[in-house]
mmCIF file of C-alpha atoms and ligand atoms in Angstrom:
data_model
loop_
_atom_site.group_PDB
_atom_site.id
_atom_site.type_symbol
_atom_site.label_atom_id
_atom_site.label_comp_id
_atom_site.label_asym_id
_atom_site.label_seq_id
_atom_site.Cartn_x
_atom_site.Cartn_y
_atom_site.Cartn_z
ATOM 1 C CA MET A 1319 0.000 0.000 0.000
ATOM 2 C CA ILE A 1320 2.689 2.533 1.060
ATOM 3 C CA LYS A 1321 4.801 1.486 -1.967
ATOM 4 C CA LEU A 1322 1.872 2.049 -4.333
ATOM 5 C CA ILE A 1323 1.129 5.490 -2.866
ATOM 6 C CA LEU A 1324 4.776 6.630 -3.071
ATOM 7 C CA ASN A 1325 5.259 5.441 -6.633
ATOM 8 C CA LYS A 1326 1.921 6.559 -8.125
ATOM 9 C CA ILE A 1327 1.017 9.865 -6.483
ATOM 10 C CA PRO A 1328 3.127 12.895 -7.564
ATOM 11 C CA ARG A 1329 5.511 14.120 -4.870
ATOM 12 C CA GLY A 1330 3.998 17.636 -4.697
ATOM 13 C CA THR A 1331 0.544 16.188 -3.985
ATOM 14 C CA LEU A 1332 1.982 13.918 -1.306
ATOM 15 C CA GLN A 1333 3.688 16.905 0.306
ATOM 16 C CA ARG A 1334 0.405 18.824 0.339
ATOM 17 C CA ILE A 1335 -1.765 16.106 1.880
ATOM 18 C CA ALA A 1336 0.766 14.412 4.143
ATOM 19 C CA GLY A 1337 0.525 17.096 6.833
ATOM 20 C CA TRP A 1338 -3.030 16.107 7.809
ATOM 21 C CA ALA A 1339 -3.411 12.634 6.304
ATOM 22 C CA MET A 1340 -0.536 11.004 8.133
ATOM 23 C CA PRO A 1341 -1.470 11.961 11.703
ATOM 24 C CA VAL A 1342 -4.938 10.478 11.022
ATOM 25 C CA ALA A 1343 -3.380 7.245 9.768
ATOM 26 C CA GLY A 1344 -1.034 7.337 12.753
ATOM 27 C CA LEU A 1345 -3.883 6.978 15.244
ATOM 28 C CA TRP A 1346 -3.743 3.256 14.569
ATOM 29 C CA TYR A 1347 -0.144 3.153 15.794
ATOM 30 C CA THR A 1348 -0.992 4.712 19.124
ATOM 31 C CA ILE A 1349 -3.631 2.109 19.946
ATOM 32 C CA GLY A 1350 -2.383 -0.221 22.625
ATOM 33 C CA ARG A 1351 0.958 1.503 22.961
ATOM 34 C CA VAL A 1352 3.005 0.378 25.932
ATOM 35 C CA LYS A 1353 4.611 3.167 27.879
ATOM 36 C CA ASN A 1354 8.178 1.893 28.042
ATOM 37 C CA ASN A 1355 8.207 -0.505 25.154
ATOM 38 C CA GLY A 1356 7.292 1.643 22.195
ATOM 39 C CA VAL A 1357 9.155 4.132 20.038
ATOM 40 C CA GLU A 1358 9.639 7.867 20.433
ATOM 41 C CA CYS A 1359 10.322 10.525 17.810
ATOM 42 C CA PRO A 1360 13.110 12.884 18.929
ATOM 43 C CA LEU A 1361 11.783 15.594 16.589
ATOM 44 C CA CYS A 1362 8.130 15.859 17.632
ATOM 45 C CA GLY A 1363 8.193 13.848 20.856
ATOM 46 C CA ALA A 1364 5.324 11.568 19.753
ATOM 47 C CA ARG A 1365 5.269 8.023 21.122
ATOM 48 C CA TYR A 1366 3.835 5.029 19.327
ATOM 49 C CA ARG A 1367 3.816 1.241 19.503
ATOM 50 C CA ARG A 1368 5.991 1.477 16.404
ATOM 51 C CA PHE A 1369 6.437 3.837 13.467
ATOM 52 C CA MET A 1370 4.696 3.345 10.110
ATOM 53 C CA PRO A 1371 6.215 1.353 7.239
ATOM 54 C CA TYR A 1372 7.887 3.269 4.393
ATOM 55 C CA GLY A 1373 9.800 2.600 1.163
ATOM 56 C CA TYR A 1374 9.629 2.979 -2.608
ATOM 57 C CA VAL A 1375 11.085 -0.437 -3.449
ATOM 58 C CA GLU A 1376 11.631 -2.345 -0.247
ATOM 59 C CA VAL A 1377 9.250 -1.374 2.499
ATOM 60 C CA ARG A 1378 10.929 -0.905 5.875
ATOM 61 C CA ARG A 1379 8.892 -1.576 9.000
ATOM 62 C CA ASN A 1380 9.010 0.896 11.876
ATOM 63 C CA ALA A 1381 10.268 3.793 9.717
ATOM 64 C CA LEU A 1382 7.958 6.841 9.412
ATOM 65 C CA CYS A 1383 6.714 9.018 12.286
ATOM 66 C CA PRO A 1384 2.998 9.571 11.572
ATOM 67 C CA ARG A 1385 2.948 12.921 13.348
ATOM 68 C CA CYS A 1386 5.916 14.787 11.830
ATOM 69 C CA LEU A 1387 6.877 12.438 8.948
ATOM 70 C CA ALA A 1388 10.430 11.903 10.196
ATOM 71 C CA LEU A 1389 12.212 8.827 8.835
ATOM 72 C CA GLU A 1390 15.125 6.996 10.463
ATOM 73 C CA ARG A 1391 17.691 9.308 8.865
ATOM 74 C CA HIS A 1392 15.860 12.453 10.007
ATOM 75 C CA ARG A 1393 15.735 11.184 13.579
ATOM 76 C CA MET A 1394 19.449 10.377 13.509
ATOM 77 C CA LEU A 1395 20.304 13.701 11.883
ATOM 78 C CA TRP A 1396 18.257 15.572 14.481
ATOM 79 C CA LEU A 1397 20.035 13.803 17.347
ATOM 80 C CA TRP A 1398 23.376 14.661 15.751
ATOM 81 C CA LEU A 1399 22.417 18.311 15.078
ATOM 82 C CA SER A 1400 21.157 18.818 18.620
ATOM 83 C CA ARG A 1401 24.044 17.058 20.375
ATOM 84 C CA GLU A 1402 27.092 17.726 18.192
ATOM 85 C CA THR A 1403 26.479 21.185 16.694
ATOM 86 C CA ASP A 1404 25.456 24.561 18.097
ATOM 87 C CA LEU A 1405 22.884 25.128 15.323
ATOM 88 C CA LEU A 1406 19.835 24.589 17.552
ATOM 89 C CA GLN A 1407 21.229 26.407 20.541
ATOM 90 C CA ALA A 1408 20.650 29.938 21.683
ATOM 91 C CA THR A 1409 22.995 32.656 20.459
ATOM 92 C CA ASP A 1410 22.812 34.287 23.894
ATOM 93 C CA PRO A 1411 26.524 34.826 24.782
ATOM 94 C CA GLN A 1412 25.949 33.700 28.375
ATOM 95 C CA LYS A 1413 24.419 30.426 27.237
ATOM 96 C CA LEU A 1414 27.115 29.983 24.584
ATOM 97 C CA GLY A 1415 29.667 29.761 27.385
ATOM 98 C CA GLN A 1416 27.874 26.715 28.816
ATOM 99 C CA GLN A 1417 28.074 24.677 25.613
ATOM 100 C CA LYS A 1418 30.130 21.563 25.061
ATOM 101 C CA PRO A 1419 33.523 22.859 23.881
ATOM 102 C CA ASP A 1420 33.766 20.514 20.870
ATOM 103 C CA LEU A 1421 30.411 21.464 19.309
ATOM 104 C CA LEU A 1422 30.518 22.139 15.577
ATOM 105 C CA GLN A 1423 30.228 25.935 15.444
ATOM 106 C CA SER A 1424 27.735 27.627 13.123
ATOM 107 C CA GLY A 1425 28.831 31.259 13.431
ATOM 108 C CA SER A 1426 27.069 34.125 15.137
ATOM 109 C CA THR A 1427 24.191 34.566 12.651
ATOM 110 C CA LYS A 1428 23.624 30.872 11.864
ATOM 111 C CA LYS A 1429 22.363 31.752 8.405
ATOM 112 C CA MET A 1430 21.183 28.536 6.811
ATOM 113 C CA LEU A 1431 20.170 27.360 3.347
ATOM 114 C CA HIS A 1432 17.952 24.274 3.425
ATOM 115 C CA ILE A 1433 17.408 22.760 -0.023
ATOM 116 C CA ALA A 1434 14.390 20.458 -0.483
ATOM 117 C CA PRO A 1435 13.318 21.032 3.133
ATOM 118 C CA GLU A 1436 12.068 17.927 4.863
ATOM 119 C CA VAL A 1437 8.904 19.022 6.657
ATOM 120 C CA CYS A 1438 9.891 17.348 9.929
ATOM 121 C CA LEU A 1439 13.164 19.307 10.042
ATOM 122 C CA SER A 1440 11.990 22.629 8.604
ATOM 123 C CA ARG A 1441 9.096 22.917 11.079
ATOM 124 C CA LYS A 1442 11.612 22.673 13.898
ATOM 125 C CA LEU A 1443 14.265 24.884 12.311
ATOM 126 C CA GLU A 1444 11.857 27.706 11.481
ATOM 127 C CA LYS A 1445 10.953 27.916 15.164
ATOM 128 C CA ILE A 1446 14.609 28.172 16.163
ATOM 129 C CA LEU A 1447 16.169 30.351 13.442
ATOM 130 C CA PRO A 1448 14.748 33.796 12.514
ATOM 131 C CA PRO A 1449 13.089 33.857 9.053
ATOM 132 C CA GLU A 1450 15.780 36.088 7.536
ATOM 133 C CA ASN A 1451 18.410 33.522 8.539
ATOM 134 C CA TYR A 1452 16.595 30.362 7.522
ATOM 135 C CA ILE A 1453 16.073 30.046 3.764
ATOM 136 C CA THR A 1454 14.195 27.011 2.446
ATOM 137 C CA ALA A 1455 14.535 26.424 -1.279
ATOM 138 C CA ASP A 1456 13.529 23.924 -3.922
ATOM 139 C CA LEU A 1457 12.826 23.557 -7.631
ATOM 140 C CA GLU A 1458 9.225 22.375 -7.065
ATOM 141 C CA SER A 1459 8.338 21.712 -3.442
ATOM 142 C CA PRO A 1460 5.343 23.726 -2.184
ATOM 143 C CA LEU A 1461 7.039 23.743 1.233
ATOM 144 C CA ALA A 1462 9.991 25.895 0.128
ATOM 145 C CA ARG A 1463 10.135 29.713 0.221
ATOM 146 C CA VAL A 1464 12.567 30.219 -2.672
ATOM 147 C CA ARG A 1465 12.346 28.575 -6.113
ATOM 148 C CA LEU A 1466 15.786 27.586 -7.295
ATOM 149 C CA ASP A 1467 17.800 25.063 -9.208
ATOM 150 C CA VAL A 1468 20.603 23.726 -7.030
ATOM 151 C CA GLN A 1469 22.852 23.753 -10.120
ATOM 152 C CA SER A 1470 22.558 27.549 -10.248
ATOM 153 C CA ILE A 1471 21.927 28.978 -6.768
ATOM 154 C CA PRO A 1472 20.889 32.663 -6.872
ATOM 155 C CA PHE A 1473 22.892 33.755 -3.808
ATOM 156 C CA ALA A 1474 26.274 35.445 -3.556
ATOM 157 C CA ASP A 1475 29.461 33.607 -2.624
ATOM 158 C CA GLY A 1476 29.805 32.869 1.083
ATOM 159 C CA THR A 1477 26.213 33.837 1.996
ATOM 160 C CA PHE A 1478 25.517 30.934 4.364
ATOM 161 C CA ASP A 1479 27.026 29.527 7.555
ATOM 162 C CA VAL A 1480 25.246 26.198 7.127
ATOM 163 C CA VAL A 1481 23.836 24.381 4.082
ATOM 164 C CA MET A 1482 21.666 21.292 4.130
ATOM 165 C CA CYS A 1483 20.743 19.341 1.036
ATOM 166 C CA ASN A 1484 19.567 15.788 1.633
ATOM 167 C CA HIS A 1485 18.473 13.189 -0.903
ATOM 168 C CA VAL A 1486 18.582 15.696 -3.759
ATOM 169 C CA LEU A 1487 21.890 15.122 -5.574
ATOM 170 C CA GLU A 1488 20.843 11.708 -6.904
ATOM 171 C CA HIS A 1489 18.003 13.493 -8.790
ATOM 172 C CA VAL A 1490 20.123 16.289 -10.287
ATOM 173 C CA ALA A 1491 21.468 16.159 -13.884
ATOM 174 C CA ASP A 1492 24.882 17.671 -13.035
ATOM 175 C CA ASP A 1493 25.399 16.744 -9.393
ATOM 176 C CA ARG A 1494 29.050 17.917 -9.408
ATOM 177 C CA LEU A 1495 27.914 21.379 -10.443
ATOM 178 C CA ALA A 1496 25.332 21.333 -7.618
ATOM 179 C CA MET A 1497 28.023 20.303 -5.106
ATOM 180 C CA ARG A 1498 30.246 23.185 -6.266
ATOM 181 C CA GLU A 1499 27.333 25.629 -6.065
ATOM 182 C CA LEU A 1500 26.572 24.604 -2.480
ATOM 183 C CA HIS A 1501 30.271 25.055 -1.677
ATOM 184 C CA ARG A 1502 30.328 28.480 -3.332
ATOM 185 C CA VAL A 1503 27.410 29.908 -1.323
ATOM 186 C CA THR A 1504 28.875 28.651 1.979
ATOM 187 C CA ARG A 1505 31.288 30.952 3.802
ATOM 188 C CA ALA A 1506 34.824 29.788 4.628
ATOM 189 C CA GLY A 1507 34.561 27.954 7.950
ATOM 190 C CA GLY A 1508 30.922 27.061 7.299
ATOM 191 C CA TRP A 1509 29.588 23.527 7.212
ATOM 192 C CA GLY A 1510 26.807 21.414 5.787
ATOM 193 C CA VAL A 1511 25.039 18.087 5.683
ATOM 194 C CA LEU A 1512 24.745 16.546 2.212
ATOM 195 C CA LEU A 1513 23.109 13.136 2.475
ATOM 196 C CA SER A 1514 22.398 10.915 -0.520
ATOM 197 C CA PRO A 1515 21.498 7.240 -0.823
ATOM 198 C CA VAL A 1516 24.807 5.363 -1.064
ATOM 199 C CA ASP A 1517 25.140 1.700 -1.979
ATOM 200 C CA GLU A 1518 28.055 0.636 0.210
ATOM 201 C CA THR A 1519 28.505 -2.549 -1.816
ATOM 202 C CA ARG A 1520 29.521 -0.477 -4.855
ATOM 203 C CA ALA A 1521 33.019 0.955 -5.179
ATOM 204 C CA ALA A 1522 32.007 3.444 -7.863
ATOM 205 C CA THR A 1523 28.887 5.479 -8.545
ATOM 206 C CA PHE A 1524 26.781 4.119 -11.380
ATOM 207 C CA GLU A 1525 25.020 6.598 -13.655
ATOM 208 C CA ASP A 1526 23.760 6.424 -17.202
ATOM 209 C CA ASP A 1527 21.773 9.328 -18.641
ATOM 210 C CA THR A 1528 20.414 7.173 -21.466
ATOM 211 C CA ILE A 1529 18.293 5.276 -18.918
ATOM 212 C CA THR A 1530 15.082 7.276 -18.629
ATOM 213 C CA SER A 1531 12.280 4.751 -18.134
ATOM 214 C CA ARG A 1532 10.719 4.785 -14.679
ATOM 215 C CA ARG A 1533 10.902 1.020 -14.384
ATOM 216 C CA GLU A 1534 14.593 0.823 -15.329
ATOM 217 C CA ARG A 1535 15.541 3.735 -13.079
ATOM 218 C CA THR A 1536 13.770 2.067 -10.168
ATOM 219 C CA ARG A 1537 15.528 -1.239 -10.897
ATOM 220 C CA LEU A 1538 19.000 0.247 -11.321
ATOM 221 C CA PHE A 1539 18.995 3.420 -9.204
ATOM 222 C CA GLY A 1540 16.433 2.553 -6.515
ATOM 223 C CA GLN A 1541 13.700 5.097 -7.341
ATOM 224 C CA TYR A 1542 11.834 6.167 -10.502
ATOM 225 C CA ASP A 1543 13.288 9.692 -10.553
ATOM 226 C CA HIS A 1544 16.887 8.938 -9.547
ATOM 227 C CA ARG A 1545 19.617 9.450 -12.153
ATOM 228 C CA ARG A 1546 22.364 7.504 -10.405
ATOM 229 C CA ILE A 1547 23.222 5.298 -7.490
ATOM 230 C CA TYR A 1548 26.211 6.513 -5.513
ATOM 231 C CA GLY A 1549 28.932 4.117 -4.460
ATOM 232 C CA ARG A 1550 31.657 4.391 -1.844
ATOM 233 C CA ASP A 1551 33.205 7.181 -3.950
ATOM 234 C CA TYR A 1552 30.398 9.599 -2.950
ATOM 235 C CA ALA A 1553 32.625 11.350 -0.394
ATOM 236 C CA ASP A 1554 35.392 11.670 -3.033
ATOM 237 C CA ARG A 1555 32.965 13.388 -5.382
ATOM 238 C CA LEU A 1556 32.172 15.895 -2.613
ATOM 239 C CA ARG A 1557 35.907 16.401 -1.980
ATOM 240 C CA GLU A 1558 36.530 17.039 -5.689
ATOM 241 C CA SER A 1559 33.931 19.819 -5.403
ATOM 242 C CA GLY A 1560 36.003 21.579 -2.759
ATOM 243 C CA TRP A 1561 34.554 20.202 0.481
ATOM 244 C CA GLN A 1562 36.333 18.693 3.434
ATOM 245 C CA VAL A 1563 34.228 15.608 4.233
ATOM 246 C CA SER A 1564 33.622 13.672 7.463
ATOM 247 C CA GLU A 1565 31.821 10.343 7.143
ATOM 248 C CA ILE A 1566 30.130 9.926 10.499
ATOM 249 C CA ASP A 1567 28.630 6.667 11.710
ATOM 250 C CA TYR A 1568 26.534 8.298 14.405
ATOM 251 C CA LEU A 1569 24.664 5.092 15.223
ATOM 252 C CA ALA A 1570 27.815 3.375 16.515
ATOM 253 C CA PRO A 1571 28.297 5.431 19.714
ATOM 254 C CA LEU A 1572 24.599 5.334 20.690
ATOM 255 C CA PRO A 1573 23.482 2.837 23.339
ATOM 256 C CA PRO A 1574 21.265 -0.016 22.001
ATOM 257 C CA ALA A 1575 18.302 1.214 24.062
ATOM 258 C CA GLU A 1576 18.441 4.580 22.286
ATOM 259 C CA ARG A 1577 18.720 3.003 18.829
ATOM 260 C CA LYS A 1578 15.596 0.981 19.604
ATOM 261 C CA LYS A 1579 13.654 3.809 21.220
ATOM 262 C CA PHE A 1580 14.238 6.148 18.243
ATOM 263 C CA ALA A 1581 14.073 3.298 15.669
ATOM 264 C CA LEU A 1582 17.323 4.244 13.957
ATOM 265 C CA ARG A 1583 19.203 2.336 11.292
ATOM 266 C CA PRO A 1584 22.759 2.530 10.024
ATOM 267 C CA GLU A 1585 23.302 5.400 7.602
ATOM 268 C CA ILE A 1586 26.481 7.437 7.237
ATOM 269 C CA LEU A 1587 26.139 11.167 7.871
ATOM 270 C CA TYR A 1588 28.119 13.102 5.258
ATOM 271 C CA VAL A 1589 29.138 16.270 7.052
ATOM 272 C CA VAL A 1590 31.034 18.767 4.903
ATOM 273 C CA ARG A 1591 33.124 21.796 5.807
ATOM 274 C CA LYS A 1592 34.473 24.637 3.720
ATOM 275 C CA ILE A 1593 38.012 25.561 4.704
HETATM 276 ZN ZN1 LIG B 3027 7.847 12.812 14.783
#
């Protein structure tokens, strides 16, 4: 059912209806929940027996938060952002002094560009960052404030302290150009999170622009509108575009009880820095 919906209904329509449709569907997952034996979403705080299933090709159980639509990777990213960076913290100088000393610093203005904003993340970020400092952007998404093509970003060099662009580059015709554009609009010392689906069993990225049929793209690239499937050379491609890259396995240091409670799964966080 979830597979059929994801593959047949256009993404823009899904984005429009998901905000109210999913919490209704999620009522089922609250029935009979057990207080200490269920799951909890670190983004919205909702607790369920388990999360909803999700997936375009293979459906994963216990994946999607019905209230805020966070998937496993969003929950992990949120934990990382809140614990390892200062992005979500107050800019009050007194409070800054109380922070963990090794937090990834976002600068005094924390001006952020969020491409293809995931609703679960953008709802949180727009409450934390002032509107002039938090720019959401996309080619099509009705959730974004600015219309733009990530291959030609209409902002000056070094505009942003932080850039986030997740699960976009595998859709883009010239992904290297997009990576360079994201690098260009980030200030020196700034950082970003650029996640893409990576097939760890592949040494090299596989792409072939002559493959355009939905069925073949799904079979080869994992989704009907993907143009490539990245291999273990994904980080190298980011480095060639100017970034310093950290591949973070943030699941590894978390206690098993936390992995279970937040229903996380292994996925490398690609954290980039401009030096
Ligand atoms: Zn949630």
